[in-house]
Amino acid sequence: MVKTTDGKQMLVYVILPPDFDPNKKYPTLLYCQGGPQSPLTQSYSYRWNFSLMSAQGYIVVAPNRRGMHGHGVAWNEQISKDWGGQVMQDYLSAIDDVAKEKYVDRNRLGAVGASYGGYSVFYLAGIHNNRFKSFISHNGVFNLQSMYGTTEEVFFTNWDSGGPYWEKDNAAAQKTYRDFNPINLVDKWNTPILIVQGGKDYRVPIGQGQEAFQAAQLRRIKSRLLYFPEENHWVLKPQNAIVWQREFFKWLEETL
C-alpha cells in the first residue's frame, strides 16, 4: 500500500523477476493501465504481460490509480475530467515509493502503457522531472483536440473530457484541453520514447501516434514509431504480437 499525495491508501502491485535476489539492483517499469476506468488484473495476454516483463529481468510496478475498479465508486469516478490531475500524482507516488527499495535501480526506470496508459506516458514525459530513462506508448491519446475530432467514441470523450473543446463557457472541458493535453508539455520532453500505433484503430486514430512521433523527431529526441497497418486498438494477430514483444524489449535494452 502506498500513501497518495491526497492522503489516501493505494494498492500497488509489484511483480519481481524469477530468482529474485534482493541484493541485486533491477531496472524497473511503471505500468500505466488503460481504460481509464478498467480493472488491473493478472489475466494472461501475449501483449501486456507482467510475468513476461519480469521474466526479462524487470521489476514491474502496477498501481491501482484513480479510475480503477474495486476500490469504491468515488475512486473509480475521480479520473473523469481529471486525466492529468490526481492520477498522475498517483503514478509518481507509486514509482517513488517502490524506488526507495535497495533492489530498484533508480537510474534505470521506465514507464509503459497503452490507450489511456499511452496517454499517461505522453503526459508523464512532460512532468516526470527526469525520473524515467525510457518511455513506451501504445495507441495513446496525444492531442485531445484532434482526438475529439476523429475518434469513433465521441460519447466517451464528451463524458471524460467534459465536452467539446470549442465550448468556451464549459469550465470542465476548457480545463481538460488546457491543463491535461500532452501536446502542451512537449517542450519539456527530453527522454527516449517508442510509439506504437495500429492503422485500423478508430478509437485512438492513427494521427495520435503520428503527431507524437513527429513531435519527438523534430525535438531530436531518440524515438521510434512501430506501425501495425492491419491492427486496431489492440494487437490481435499472433505474428504481430511476436514483433511487438521483440520491439518492446529491444527498445528497453537500448534505452534502459
Short mmCIF file of C-alpha atoms in Angstrom, two decimals:
data_model
loop_
_atom_site.label_atom_id
_atom_site.label_comp_id
_atom_site.label_asym_id
_atom_site.label_seq_id
_atom_site.Cartn_x
_atom_site.Cartn_y
_atom_site.Cartn_z
CA MET A 1 0.00 0.00 0.00
CA VAL A 2 1.26 3.46 -0.95
CA LYS A 3 0.08 6.75 0.53
CA THR A 4 -1.06 9.19 -2.17
CA THR A 5 -0.49 12.93 -2.20
CA ASP A 6 -4.09 13.49 -1.04
CA GLY A 7 -3.69 11.14 1.92
CA LYS A 8 -5.38 8.03 0.51
CA GLN A 9 -4.06 4.44 0.55
CA MET A 10 -3.42 2.98 -2.92
CA LEU A 11 -2.87 -0.69 -3.72
CA VAL A 12 0.24 -1.17 -5.87
CA TYR A 13 1.24 -4.49 -7.39
CA VAL A 14 4.99 -5.16 -7.55
CA ILE A 15 5.99 -8.07 -9.79
CA LEU A 16 9.52 -9.37 -9.21
CA PRO A 17 11.75 -11.27 -11.68
CA PRO A 18 12.21 -15.04 -11.32
CA ASP A 19 15.01 -16.00 -8.93
CA PHE A 20 14.78 -12.51 -7.47
CA ASP A 21 17.83 -11.51 -5.44
CA PRO A 22 17.19 -8.57 -3.06
CA ASN A 23 20.92 -7.85 -3.02
CA LYS A 24 20.93 -7.02 -6.74
CA LYS A 25 19.56 -3.90 -8.47
CA TYR A 26 16.96 -4.28 -11.20
CA PRO A 27 15.64 -1.96 -13.91
CA THR A 28 12.04 -1.12 -13.07
CA LEU A 29 8.96 -0.35 -15.19
CA LEU A 30 5.98 1.76 -14.14
CA TYR A 31 2.98 0.14 -15.82
CA CYS A 32 0.19 2.57 -16.73
CA GLN A 33 -3.17 0.83 -17.17
CA GLY A 34 -5.56 1.81 -19.95
CA GLY A 35 -9.28 2.37 -19.74
CA PRO A 36 -9.07 4.72 -17.97
CA GLN A 37 -11.87 3.07 -15.96
CA SER A 38 -10.75 -0.53 -16.04
CA PRO A 39 -9.57 -3.15 -13.55
CA LEU A 40 -5.93 -4.03 -13.13
CA THR A 41 -5.82 -7.80 -13.44
CA GLN A 42 -3.29 -10.59 -13.75
CA SER A 43 -5.04 -12.17 -16.73
CA TYR A 44 -2.86 -13.73 -19.43
CA SER A 45 -2.06 -11.80 -22.58
CA TYR A 46 0.61 -12.11 -25.23
CA ARG A 47 0.82 -8.33 -25.25
CA TRP A 48 0.87 -6.62 -21.85
CA ASN A 49 2.07 -9.49 -19.70
CA PHE A 50 3.58 -8.77 -16.28
CA SER A 51 5.13 -12.22 -16.00
CA LEU A 52 6.86 -11.89 -19.35
CA MET A 53 8.21 -8.45 -18.44
CA SER A 54 9.54 -9.68 -15.14
CA ALA A 55 11.00 -12.79 -16.83
CA GLN A 56 13.17 -10.44 -18.88
CA GLY A 57 14.69 -9.10 -15.67
CA TYR A 58 12.45 -6.10 -14.95
CA ILE A 59 10.57 -5.25 -11.79
CA VAL A 60 7.04 -4.13 -12.73
CA VAL A 61 5.20 -1.52 -10.64
CA ALA A 62 1.46 -1.51 -11.37
CA PRO A 63 -0.53 0.99 -9.30
CA ASN A 64 -4.30 0.79 -8.83
CA ARG A 65 -4.52 4.53 -9.50
CA ARG A 66 -7.70 6.62 -9.72
CA GLY A 67 -10.13 5.15 -12.20
CA MET A 68 -9.59 1.51 -11.23
CA HIS A 69 -12.48 -0.77 -10.32
CA GLY A 70 -12.62 -2.47 -6.96
CA HIS A 71 -11.75 0.49 -4.73
CA GLY A 72 -15.09 2.23 -4.42
CA VAL A 73 -17.25 4.32 -6.72
CA ALA A 74 -15.63 7.62 -5.79
CA TRP A 75 -12.14 6.25 -6.55
CA ASN A 76 -13.35 4.93 -9.90
CA GLU A 77 -15.11 8.14 -10.91
CA GLN A 78 -12.42 10.60 -9.83
CA ILE A 79 -10.42 10.20 -13.02
CA SER A 80 -13.18 11.58 -15.27
CA LYS A 81 -12.41 15.19 -16.26
CA ASP A 82 -9.16 14.91 -14.30
CA TRP A 83 -6.94 12.91 -16.66
CA GLY A 84 -3.77 14.82 -15.87
CA GLY A 85 -4.56 15.61 -12.24
CA GLN A 86 -4.51 13.38 -9.16
CA VAL A 87 -3.99 10.22 -11.19
CA MET A 88 -0.59 11.47 -12.38
CA GLN A 89 0.43 12.06 -8.79
CA ASP A 90 -0.74 8.51 -8.04
CA TYR A 91 1.64 7.17 -10.68
CA LEU A 92 4.56 9.19 -9.32
CA SER A 93 3.76 8.25 -5.72
CA ALA A 94 3.85 4.57 -6.68
CA ILE A 95 7.17 4.64 -8.54
CA ASP A 96 8.78 6.94 -5.96
CA ASP A 97 7.77 4.66 -3.10
CA VAL A 98 8.99 1.44 -4.73
CA ALA A 99 12.18 3.16 -5.93
CA LYS A 100 13.20 3.56 -2.28
CA GLU A 101 13.86 -0.18 -2.14
CA LYS A 102 17.54 -1.07 -2.37
CA TYR A 103 16.91 -3.59 -5.15
CA VAL A 104 15.49 -0.93 -7.52
CA ASP A 105 18.00 0.71 -9.87
CA ARG A 106 16.79 4.32 -9.70
CA ASN A 107 18.93 5.16 -12.72
CA ARG A 108 17.00 2.67 -14.85
CA LEU A 109 13.31 3.49 -14.52
CA GLY A 110 10.89 3.30 -17.45
CA ALA A 111 7.18 3.98 -17.96
CA VAL A 112 4.98 1.99 -20.34
CA GLY A 113 1.28 1.84 -21.20
CA ALA A 114 -1.47 1.63 -23.83
CA SER A 115 -4.60 3.65 -24.62
CA TYR A 116 -5.15 5.83 -21.53
CA GLY A 117 -1.89 4.26 -20.35
CA GLY A 118 -0.31 5.57 -23.56
CA TYR A 119 -1.77 8.99 -22.80
CA SER A 120 -0.27 8.68 -19.33
CA VAL A 121 3.16 8.05 -20.83
CA PHE A 122 2.86 11.11 -23.10
CA TYR A 123 1.77 13.23 -20.13
CA LEU A 124 4.41 11.88 -17.74
CA ALA A 125 7.05 12.63 -20.37
CA GLY A 126 6.39 16.30 -19.70
CA ILE A 127 6.22 16.24 -15.89
CA HIS A 128 8.46 13.41 -14.66
CA ASN A 129 11.42 15.64 -13.73
CA ASN A 130 13.99 13.17 -15.08
CA ARG A 131 12.71 10.18 -13.11
CA PHE A 132 12.48 7.98 -16.20
CA LYS A 133 15.06 6.94 -18.77
CA SER A 134 12.68 5.40 -21.29
CA PHE A 135 9.03 5.54 -22.37
CA ILE A 136 6.77 3.25 -24.43
CA SER A 137 3.33 4.47 -25.51
CA HIS A 138 0.95 2.16 -27.38
CA ASN A 139 -2.07 3.73 -29.12
CA GLY A 140 -2.04 6.59 -26.65
CA VAL A 141 -4.00 9.84 -26.79
CA PHE A 142 -1.56 12.65 -27.57
CA ASN A 143 -3.71 15.56 -28.73
CA LEU A 144 -7.09 15.80 -27.01
CA GLN A 145 -8.45 18.25 -29.59
CA SER A 146 -7.69 16.17 -32.68
CA MET A 147 -8.72 13.07 -30.74
CA TYR A 148 -12.15 14.63 -30.19
CA GLY A 149 -12.49 15.30 -33.91
CA THR A 150 -11.51 11.82 -35.11
CA THR A 151 -12.47 9.16 -32.53
CA GLU A 152 -15.48 6.90 -33.09
CA GLU A 153 -16.22 7.02 -29.35
CA VAL A 154 -17.42 10.62 -29.02
CA PHE A 155 -19.80 9.81 -26.16
CA PHE A 156 -16.78 8.76 -24.11
CA THR A 157 -14.74 11.89 -24.77
CA ASN A 158 -17.80 14.02 -24.02
CA TRP A 159 -18.01 12.35 -20.62
CA ASP A 160 -14.37 12.06 -19.65
CA SER A 161 -13.10 15.30 -21.20
CA GLY A 162 -16.17 17.30 -20.24
CA GLY A 163 -17.38 18.10 -23.74
CA PRO A 164 -16.16 19.73 -26.98
CA TYR A 165 -13.07 21.93 -26.96
CA TRP A 166 -14.94 24.82 -28.57
CA GLU A 167 -17.35 25.35 -25.65
CA LYS A 168 -15.59 28.33 -24.08
CA ASP A 169 -18.13 28.59 -21.24
CA ASN A 170 -17.65 24.91 -20.30
CA ALA A 171 -15.18 25.10 -17.43
CA ALA A 172 -14.59 21.33 -17.21
CA ALA A 173 -13.84 20.98 -20.92
CA GLN A 174 -11.62 24.04 -21.02
CA LYS A 175 -9.61 22.76 -18.07
CA THR A 176 -9.15 19.40 -19.80
CA TYR A 177 -7.94 20.84 -23.10
CA ARG A 178 -5.77 23.46 -21.40
CA ASP A 179 -4.21 21.61 -18.46
CA PHE A 180 -4.41 17.92 -19.38
CA ASN A 181 -3.41 17.89 -23.05
CA PRO A 182 0.01 16.24 -23.60
CA ILE A 183 0.73 18.45 -26.61
CA ASN A 184 1.10 21.38 -24.22
CA LEU A 185 4.01 19.64 -22.48
CA VAL A 186 6.13 18.61 -25.46
CA ASP A 187 8.59 21.45 -24.85
CA LYS A 188 9.59 19.59 -21.66
CA TRP A 189 10.15 16.21 -23.36
CA ASN A 190 13.76 15.01 -23.07
CA THR A 191 13.55 11.19 -22.84
CA PRO A 192 13.66 8.41 -25.47
CA ILE A 193 10.22 7.18 -26.48
CA LEU A 194 8.85 4.26 -28.50
CA ILE A 195 5.43 4.95 -30.03
CA VAL A 196 3.23 2.08 -31.24
CA GLN A 197 0.19 2.66 -33.43
CA GLY A 198 -2.42 0.48 -35.15
CA GLY A 199 -3.54 1.57 -38.61
CA LYS A 200 -7.14 0.47 -38.03
CA ASP A 201 -7.52 1.99 -34.58
CA TYR A 202 -10.67 4.10 -34.77
CA ARG A 203 -10.85 4.70 -31.02
CA VAL A 204 -7.47 6.42 -30.80
CA PRO A 205 -6.85 7.06 -34.50
CA ILE A 206 -3.50 6.91 -36.26
CA GLY A 207 -2.96 10.65 -36.15
CA GLN A 208 -2.34 10.49 -32.41
CA GLY A 209 0.74 8.32 -32.80
CA GLN A 210 1.90 10.25 -35.87
CA GLU A 211 1.66 13.60 -34.11
CA ALA A 212 3.57 12.33 -31.08
CA PHE A 213 6.31 10.72 -33.17
CA GLN A 214 6.73 13.81 -35.32
CA ALA A 215 6.99 15.99 -32.23
CA ALA A 216 9.67 13.74 -30.74
CA GLN A 217 11.59 13.61 -34.01
CA LEU A 218 11.51 17.36 -34.53
CA ARG A 219 12.73 17.83 -30.98
CA ARG A 220 15.61 15.45 -31.82
CA ILE A 221 14.62 13.03 -29.07
CA LYS A 222 15.55 9.38 -29.67
CA SER A 223 12.27 7.90 -30.85
CA ARG A 224 10.83 5.10 -32.93
CA LEU A 225 7.40 4.53 -34.49
CA LEU A 226 6.22 0.92 -34.60
CA TYR A 227 3.28 0.80 -37.01
CA PHE A 228 0.90 -2.13 -37.48
CA PRO A 229 -1.27 -1.26 -40.54
CA GLU A 230 -3.71 -4.16 -40.02
CA GLU A 231 -4.16 -3.88 -36.25
CA ASN A 232 -6.79 -1.86 -34.40
CA HIS A 233 -6.68 -0.62 -30.80
CA TRP A 234 -5.13 -3.96 -29.83
CA VAL A 235 -2.54 -6.23 -31.43
CA LEU A 236 -4.63 -9.32 -32.18
CA LYS A 237 -2.59 -11.30 -34.73
CA PRO A 238 -0.12 -13.71 -33.05
CA GLN A 239 2.69 -12.98 -35.51
CA ASN A 240 2.31 -9.25 -34.91
CA ALA A 241 2.34 -9.92 -31.18
CA ILE A 242 5.75 -11.58 -31.57
CA VAL A 243 7.01 -8.48 -33.40
CA TRP A 244 5.50 -6.30 -30.67
CA GLN A 245 7.27 -8.19 -27.90
CA ARG A 246 10.60 -8.20 -29.71
CA GLU A 247 10.45 -4.47 -30.37
CA PHE A 248 9.25 -3.75 -26.83
CA PHE A 249 12.23 -5.43 -25.19
CA LYS A 250 14.67 -4.31 -27.87
CA TRP A 251 13.74 -0.72 -27.09
CA LEU A 252 14.20 -1.24 -23.36
CA GLU A 253 17.59 -2.87 -23.95
CA GLU A 254 18.67 0.14 -25.99
CA THR A 255 17.42 2.85 -23.67
CA LEU A 256 17.21 1.38 -20.17
#
